[in-house]
XYZ file of C-alpha atoms in Angstrom:
555
model
C 64.346 196.676 52.110
C 65.070 200.156 53.430
C 63.671 202.667 55.865
C 63.024 206.377 55.607
C 65.264 208.853 57.479
C 64.459 208.970 61.173
C 62.298 211.821 62.519
C 61.285 212.384 66.147
C 57.851 211.213 67.314
C 54.986 213.620 67.594
C 54.211 215.190 70.981
C 52.236 212.842 73.167
C 53.634 209.680 71.536
C 55.889 207.298 73.453
C 58.229 204.596 72.102
C 56.899 201.116 72.711
C 60.143 199.836 74.173
C 60.309 202.268 77.075
C 58.369 200.053 79.509
C 56.889 197.007 77.780
C 53.664 195.828 79.296
C 53.984 192.457 81.036
C 52.804 189.603 78.864
C 52.674 191.747 75.704
C 54.890 189.924 73.162
C 55.072 193.029 70.923
C 56.300 195.232 73.709
C 53.414 197.712 73.353
C 53.028 200.330 76.062
C 49.281 200.654 76.377
C 46.500 198.104 76.271
C 44.306 200.497 74.281
C 45.037 202.766 71.373
C 46.437 202.136 67.922
C 49.880 200.778 67.097
C 51.458 203.028 64.469
C 54.931 203.822 63.260
C 56.286 207.201 62.336
C 56.764 207.855 58.642
C 60.463 207.898 59.371
C 61.049 204.469 60.780
C 58.763 201.424 60.672
C 60.636 200.034 63.645
C 59.626 202.997 65.809
C 56.366 201.482 66.998
C 54.291 203.937 69.062
C 50.787 204.187 70.445
C 48.263 206.898 69.681
C 45.467 207.140 72.256
C 42.036 206.612 70.791
C 40.883 210.173 71.684
C 43.837 211.729 69.815
C 43.705 209.781 66.558
C 44.107 211.720 63.366
C 42.243 211.066 60.119
C 45.020 208.814 58.862
C 45.134 206.564 61.915
C 43.593 203.120 62.195
C 40.015 202.796 63.376
C 39.265 200.295 66.113
C 38.096 197.376 63.993
C 40.233 197.841 60.854
C 43.212 195.856 62.053
C 43.933 194.057 58.754
C 44.790 197.211 56.787
C 47.755 199.572 57.123
C 47.041 202.329 59.627
C 48.058 205.029 57.205
C 48.319 204.461 53.484
C 51.786 205.202 52.088
C 52.253 208.512 50.368
C 52.359 208.675 46.580
C 55.429 207.021 45.177
C 58.033 209.258 43.615
C 58.358 208.925 39.820
C 60.315 205.841 38.912
C 64.015 206.747 38.610
C 66.010 206.016 35.486
C 68.292 203.386 37.162
C 65.197 201.525 38.327
C 63.793 201.639 34.767
C 66.979 200.073 33.436
C 66.806 197.400 36.116
C 63.205 196.607 35.153
C 64.111 196.438 31.458
C 67.069 194.107 32.076
C 64.871 191.899 34.263
C 62.298 191.551 31.470
C 64.924 190.761 28.836
C 66.656 188.165 31.003
C 63.319 186.594 31.926
C 62.286 186.115 28.302
C 65.718 184.750 27.336
C 66.474 182.521 30.317
C 63.257 181.327 31.954
C 61.730 179.315 29.107
C 64.125 176.357 29.233
C 63.907 175.232 32.841
C 65.110 176.378 36.229
C 68.668 176.744 37.451
C 70.949 179.698 38.007
C 68.656 181.685 35.698
C 66.321 182.518 38.606
C 69.156 184.232 40.449
C 70.296 186.034 37.291
C 66.801 187.411 36.731
C 66.360 188.407 40.383
C 69.563 190.474 40.571
C 68.477 193.345 38.270
C 65.015 193.292 39.883
C 66.671 193.730 43.288
C 68.724 196.603 41.887
C 65.581 198.274 40.534
C 63.960 198.013 43.980
C 67.072 199.447 45.644
C 67.221 202.370 43.205
C 63.520 203.133 43.672
C 63.870 203.055 47.458
C 66.852 205.381 47.412
C 65.029 207.814 45.148
C 62.140 207.838 47.629
C 64.489 208.807 50.459
C 64.697 205.449 52.208
C 67.965 204.318 53.737
C 69.305 200.806 53.961
C 68.509 199.001 57.214
C 70.591 196.134 58.588
C 67.622 193.758 58.724
C 66.744 194.651 55.128
C 70.180 193.438 54.075
C 69.584 190.212 55.993
C 66.320 189.574 54.122
C 67.762 190.572 50.748
C 70.884 188.419 51.063
C 68.851 185.513 52.448
C 66.330 185.720 49.602
C 69.023 185.792 46.920
C 70.854 182.903 48.591
C 67.645 180.855 48.548
C 67.326 181.458 44.799
C 70.686 179.707 44.375
C 69.191 176.397 45.592
C 67.682 175.521 42.152
C 71.140 176.056 40.661
C 72.621 173.515 43.068
C 69.921 170.859 43.521
C 67.969 168.897 40.925
C 65.088 167.931 43.242
C 61.992 170.062 42.698
C 60.606 169.996 46.227
C 63.431 171.758 48.125
C 63.845 174.171 45.211
C 60.151 175.092 45.237
C 60.251 175.605 49.001
C 63.346 177.775 48.624
C 61.718 179.961 45.945
C 58.564 180.502 48.031
C 60.658 181.382 51.081
C 62.757 183.731 48.950
C 59.593 185.598 47.928
C 58.620 185.974 51.590
C 62.116 187.192 52.504
C 62.000 189.614 49.580
C 58.735 191.094 50.817
C 60.344 191.714 54.220
C 63.306 193.384 52.541
C 60.965 195.692 50.610
C 58.636 196.602 53.475
C 60.857 196.642 56.540
C 59.119 196.385 59.895
C 59.636 194.306 63.004
C 56.222 193.320 64.377
C 54.158 190.213 63.617
C 51.810 191.983 61.138
C 54.800 193.112 59.053
C 56.315 189.617 59.093
C 53.076 187.785 58.284
C 51.258 190.259 56.015
C 54.165 191.737 54.069
C 53.591 189.692 50.875
C 50.130 191.261 50.541
C 51.776 194.597 49.744
C 53.805 193.030 46.927
C 50.659 191.455 45.459
C 48.976 194.872 45.529
C 51.938 196.341 43.652
C 51.460 193.794 40.865
C 48.529 196.013 39.864
C 49.762 199.464 40.882
C 53.424 198.950 39.897
C 52.958 198.760 36.097
C 50.725 201.853 36.158
C 53.302 203.702 38.235
C 56.080 202.652 35.855
C 54.142 203.703 32.755
C 53.362 207.097 34.256
C 57.019 207.574 35.066
C 58.104 206.650 31.545
C 55.591 209.055 30.005
C 56.606 211.893 32.314
C 60.282 211.433 31.573
C 59.914 210.897 27.845
C 58.172 214.264 27.371
C 61.246 216.176 28.498
C 63.929 213.742 27.362
C 62.824 212.885 23.837
C 65.915 214.559 22.422
C 68.159 212.288 24.495
C 66.197 209.053 24.114
C 66.107 209.000 20.311
C 69.936 209.026 19.908
C 70.231 206.239 22.487
C 67.670 204.133 20.619
C 69.525 204.726 17.337
C 72.791 203.648 18.961
C 71.166 200.476 20.316
C 69.749 199.583 16.901
C 73.129 200.096 15.190
C 74.847 198.024 17.896
C 72.435 195.121 17.467
C 72.789 195.187 13.685
C 76.602 195.176 13.873
C 76.591 192.288 16.363
C 74.229 190.220 14.234
C 76.086 190.834 10.958
C 79.654 190.354 12.157
C 78.699 187.635 14.625
C 77.130 185.634 11.795
C 80.208 186.168 9.573
C 82.659 185.073 12.270
C 80.501 182.087 13.200
C 80.482 180.980 9.590
C 84.235 181.424 9.321
C 85.170 179.365 12.382
C 83.327 176.335 13.783
C 84.916 176.722 17.237
C 83.711 180.334 17.475
C 80.271 179.248 16.316
C 80.194 176.602 19.055
C 81.227 179.214 21.631
C 78.395 181.498 20.558
C 75.965 178.593 20.667
C 76.976 177.783 24.251
C 76.828 181.375 25.473
C 73.734 182.612 23.682
C 70.362 181.326 24.892
C 67.907 179.791 22.500
C 65.636 182.505 21.118
C 63.508 180.482 18.762
C 60.148 181.972 17.868
C 58.492 178.550 18.023
C 57.950 179.200 21.717
C 56.992 182.816 21.147
C 54.045 182.730 23.543
C 56.233 181.643 26.472
C 58.860 184.257 25.652
C 56.221 186.985 25.653
C 54.735 185.635 28.883
C 58.140 185.570 30.608
C 58.840 189.103 29.384
C 55.574 190.309 30.882
C 56.163 188.490 34.162
C 59.687 189.861 34.424
C 58.613 193.454 33.785
C 55.576 193.304 36.067
C 57.478 191.551 38.866
C 60.356 194.033 38.781
C 57.955 197.002 38.684
C 56.013 195.572 41.638
C 59.222 195.225 43.666
C 60.372 198.749 42.766
C 56.984 200.288 43.549
C 56.803 198.493 46.893
C 60.305 199.731 47.781
C 59.317 203.277 46.804
C 56.043 203.443 48.791
C 55.612 200.388 51.026
C 52.465 199.820 53.083
C 53.347 200.158 56.752
C 52.153 196.885 58.191
C 53.805 197.718 61.501
C 50.947 200.149 62.081
C 48.418 197.360 62.055
C 46.888 196.887 65.493
C 45.984 193.408 66.651
C 43.505 193.901 69.499
C 45.010 192.719 72.769
C 43.344 190.126 74.955
C 41.765 191.053 78.280
C 44.083 190.334 81.204
C 42.886 187.484 83.425
C 43.280 186.966 87.130
C 46.213 184.967 88.403
C 44.231 181.919 89.490
C 42.061 181.851 86.346
C 45.123 182.156 84.140
C 47.553 179.933 86.026
C 45.392 176.929 86.992
C 45.001 175.333 83.518
C 48.630 176.042 82.654
C 49.969 174.541 85.891
C 47.906 171.407 85.295
C 49.274 171.256 81.744
C 52.820 171.634 83.078
C 52.254 168.714 85.468
C 50.967 166.599 82.572
C 54.052 167.479 80.517
C 56.300 166.638 83.459
C 54.688 163.213 83.898
C 54.995 162.408 80.221
C 58.577 163.611 80.068
C 59.557 161.479 83.052
C 58.792 158.439 80.914
C 60.376 159.972 77.827
C 63.665 160.714 79.583
C 63.889 157.042 80.512
C 63.314 156.106 76.877
C 65.744 158.698 75.563
C 68.491 157.346 77.816
C 68.125 153.810 76.555
C 65.348 152.153 78.506
C 63.604 150.799 75.404
C 63.512 147.166 76.480
C 61.603 147.851 79.692
C 59.152 150.182 77.952
C 58.514 147.743 75.121
C 57.943 144.893 77.547
C 55.369 146.944 79.426
C 53.533 148.132 76.319
C 53.717 144.864 74.393
C 54.536 146.785 71.204
C 57.279 146.130 68.742
C 60.165 148.530 68.271
C 58.779 149.833 64.979
C 55.204 150.164 66.299
C 56.394 152.191 69.274
C 58.264 154.582 66.987
C 55.498 154.888 64.399
C 52.659 155.635 66.781
C 54.489 158.349 68.707
C 56.007 160.825 66.295
C 52.914 162.383 64.758
C 51.226 162.832 68.138
C 54.339 164.524 69.522
C 54.635 166.783 66.477
C 51.030 167.869 66.977
C 51.695 168.351 70.703
C 54.585 170.701 69.857
C 52.393 172.776 67.532
C 49.604 172.976 70.096
C 52.097 174.026 72.768
C 53.038 177.050 70.667
C 49.344 177.903 70.282
C 48.854 177.625 74.052
C 51.838 179.918 74.678
C 50.513 182.558 72.263
C 47.054 182.502 73.839
C 48.529 182.535 77.346
C 50.557 185.642 76.540
C 47.458 187.290 75.129
C 45.454 186.817 78.336
C 48.303 186.951 80.849
C 47.777 188.981 84.050
C 49.479 192.387 83.919
C 49.204 193.718 87.438
C 52.873 194.254 88.238
C 56.174 192.556 88.994
C 54.561 189.537 90.690
C 52.437 188.883 87.610
C 55.483 189.164 85.383
C 57.352 186.611 87.488
C 54.340 184.287 87.418
C 54.028 184.505 83.618
C 57.729 183.941 83.058
C 57.918 181.073 85.534
C 54.899 179.132 84.256
C 55.528 179.668 80.532
C 59.278 179.166 80.913
C 58.678 175.812 82.570
C 56.193 174.839 79.860
C 58.706 175.759 77.139
C 61.450 173.740 78.801
C 59.212 170.684 79.030
C 58.137 171.213 75.407
C 61.793 170.942 74.370
C 61.890 167.459 75.890
C 58.840 166.608 73.759
C 60.727 167.881 70.697
C 63.718 165.695 71.558
C 61.434 162.699 72.069
C 59.719 163.270 68.718
C 63.045 163.480 66.901
C 64.204 160.287 68.609
C 60.964 158.528 67.644
C 61.507 159.461 64.014
C 65.076 158.189 64.196
C 63.730 154.849 65.457
C 61.146 154.851 62.676
C 63.839 155.443 60.054
C 65.938 152.601 61.479
C 62.980 150.283 61.052
C 61.606 151.422 57.692
C 64.189 153.663 56.036
C 64.329 157.389 55.319
C 61.877 159.148 52.978
C 61.339 162.719 51.888
C 58.309 163.093 54.145
C 60.090 161.728 57.205
C 63.062 163.991 56.616
C 60.825 167.034 56.070
C 58.731 166.619 59.209
C 61.869 166.031 61.268
C 63.257 169.330 59.969
C 59.968 171.030 60.898
C 60.195 169.572 64.412
C 63.716 170.955 64.798
C 62.522 174.385 63.670
C 59.640 174.302 66.152
C 62.188 173.546 68.851
C 64.157 176.607 67.736
C 61.014 178.742 67.977
C 60.459 177.539 71.553
C 64.052 178.447 72.448
C 63.548 181.923 70.952
C 60.358 182.384 72.987
C 62.260 181.456 76.141
C 64.973 183.984 75.255
C 62.318 186.646 74.612
C 60.972 186.066 78.110
C 64.393 187.042 79.462
C 65.547 189.813 77.103
C 62.288 191.167 75.716
C 60.273 190.310 72.620
C 61.002 193.245 70.314
C 63.274 191.122 68.150
C 61.209 187.905 68.284
C 59.141 188.168 65.030
C 62.197 188.875 62.905
C 64.235 186.199 64.677
C 61.559 183.569 63.992
C 61.387 184.626 60.332
C 65.183 184.615 60.044
C 65.235 181.128 61.558
C 62.768 179.972 58.909
C 64.863 181.477 56.093
C 68.067 179.948 57.480
C 66.340 176.588 57.979
C 65.031 176.414 54.421
C 68.433 177.476 53.082
C 70.224 174.813 55.136
C 67.641 172.230 54.081
C 68.272 172.933 50.405
C 72.047 173.055 50.747
C 72.033 169.730 52.578
C 70.479 168.088 49.479
C 67.519 166.145 50.939
C 67.398 163.550 48.144
C 71.095 162.839 48.638
C 70.529 162.412 52.392
C 67.636 160.020 51.762
C 69.683 157.932 49.346
C 72.759 157.939 51.611
C 70.805 156.759 54.642
C 68.959 154.044 52.717
C 72.129 152.753 51.050
C 73.780 152.550 54.451
C 70.761 150.672 55.801
C 70.951 148.265 52.828
C 74.614 147.564 53.532
C 73.792 146.818 57.184
C 70.490 144.923 56.867
C 70.114 143.904 53.228
C 66.754 145.714 53.020
C 66.167 148.404 50.385
C 63.103 150.059 48.830
C 64.149 150.014 45.194
C 60.906 151.524 43.877
C 61.294 154.545 46.144
C 64.970 154.996 45.241
C 64.040 154.875 41.557
C 61.869 157.983 42.068
C 64.608 160.171 43.567
C 66.209 163.003 41.631
C 69.690 163.281 40.165
C 70.947 164.569 43.529
C 70.794 160.962 44.794
C 73.058 159.557 42.083
C 76.389 159.819 44.026
C 74.960 157.755 46.904
C 73.116 155.230 44.711
C 76.261 154.805 42.619
C 77.796 152.926 45.572
C 75.356 150.015 45.193
C 76.555 146.780 43.656
C 75.240 145.662 40.283
C 72.569 144.989 39.228
C 70.954 146.915 42.127
C 72.868 150.056 41.111
C 71.589 150.063 37.546
C 68.036 149.317 38.666
C 68.116 152.303 41.033
C 69.613 154.638 38.427
C 67.849 153.674 35.215
C 65.062 156.272 35.456
C 67.490 159.088 36.291
C 69.758 158.004 33.444
C 66.842 158.068 31.018
C 65.785 161.504 32.204
C 69.309 162.886 31.889
C 69.600 161.522 28.367
C 66.343 163.243 27.359
C 67.538 166.601 28.690
C 71.146 166.405 27.543
C 70.757 169.540 25.390
C 69.474 171.727 28.248
C 71.329 175.092 28.362
C 73.863 175.797 31.110
C 71.686 178.331 32.903
C 68.843 175.805 33.306
C 71.007 172.914 34.561
C 71.726 172.372 38.232
C 75.053 171.332 39.686
C 73.467 168.119 40.982
C 72.323 167.268 37.465
C 75.745 167.944 35.968
C 77.475 165.803 38.572
C 75.052 162.930 38.008
C 75.589 163.133 34.254
C 79.378 162.890 34.732
C 79.068 159.859 37.019
C 76.773 158.044 34.622
C 79.068 158.836 31.723
C 81.908 157.099 33.563
C 79.759 154.094 34.583
C 76.691 153.763 32.346
C 73.613 151.888 33.460
C 73.806 148.189 32.603
C 71.530 146.901 29.873
C 70.756 143.853 32.039
C 68.688 146.051 34.379
C 65.380 145.336 32.660
C 61.890 145.514 34.164
C 61.705 141.843 35.128
C 65.148 141.686 36.732
C 64.640 144.916 38.693
C 61.156 143.845 39.792
C 62.438 140.586 41.260
C 65.413 142.305 42.870
C 63.210 144.991 44.393
C 60.821 142.436 45.918
C 63.678 140.501 47.491
C 65.366 143.636 48.899
C 62.170 145.168 50.274
C 61.720 142.400 52.842
C 65.371 141.519 53.285
């Protein structure tokens, strides 16, 4: 989220960016010693030689714990307390009826509480913290836009990861990968810290708190009394209150209490983490021993030659030589596409693993070694991009033969993201790797956000409807399982295929017609409007749809 004011490094410490060691992706200066950051700035990564470590520095083998525990958090400030309280109230009122814009509404006061706690602790806003915070909040808007659960769940999980980066700061791989651990720790320490702060403040502010509580009680009583009178006097006003006010029935009292607790604890954990974050940038991952040039380069050069041979064939295929390849292999078009994608996806993942390990054991003798590392790994990355393009093309062929599904769309998106990671690694080889961990994480956040905004279920339905119009083949059973986001595309089908594809969604929308506004997505509202204009035909019964689906599946 924020960083403490900058202070100069201690004598004997050197910034890690001054002369990055060749082959060290974190840009660390020395091969030995402990990576730490000053208390002022988690981005100021420095090395402390092993013979000069202080009692708070990391011991040699303890590389999965922060090098220096954060100092005691300052007492929770009053603005943060109000943010926590509002978060709890909104959680108990809005989160018991489903998921929609309510997640974003609950997250906003929690984010404010974290910001207020960080400012009270002396931390200043960092540009990357704003990136993570804005990205996390934008991801929480996906459930308000899309009805499908799977992109919404992915967006929420990614938002939590982005939020942890906003709270902790940091730029190195340990901060990017281990940041959520600090938030989980604060789920235990945050409530205790908040309670201690409330007790400390209430002892000296009892004379001010009691009048405020009296004013709140009088306000609530006046609203209830006059609100009930006006609602009874005018039906339109009563309907307005019913639309604006969330359901607060005590029949679901357990869930309301549970949501209240989760809201309070979650907001306190975020505020406590912002006030005293663990410094994961001080974690030291032991570096690999540098290898000789021949020992290091021989297996990689052979691998590069293998990639080059494979890509020579793939370039022919990519530029339209399918007929010749299929004649030589004796495979059908669909078989050729199906057998290749998963192997190429795995090859892309393994290439990234090889690059990481190669950087770990790269020779570090001087400029010649640096040129060797950049040349070999740069060539491998370039060839890996051809593999990515081939994998994406294979999946496109597969979709042409069998149609688009959620799984096929998801793994294609993953392949594109892996290609982006390879491009970033190539750029880091030219301009340095200080920014690489955050760039990879930002690419993941942007990718998940774009994936949700693109409406995957709508893309699946659109592609399959187009395929049906061209070939007459359509998987009706699969289309029947899509969410309300697919309704605009499925609405283009002719009857009775349209009604058969939409009957389950129509039934689900009818069952949830009374869902409150804050728990209804835009995709669901749009689908409900379309089905209100053109209701599902009563002729779309089980027998008719079963026969139609069997005929369309095989064309």
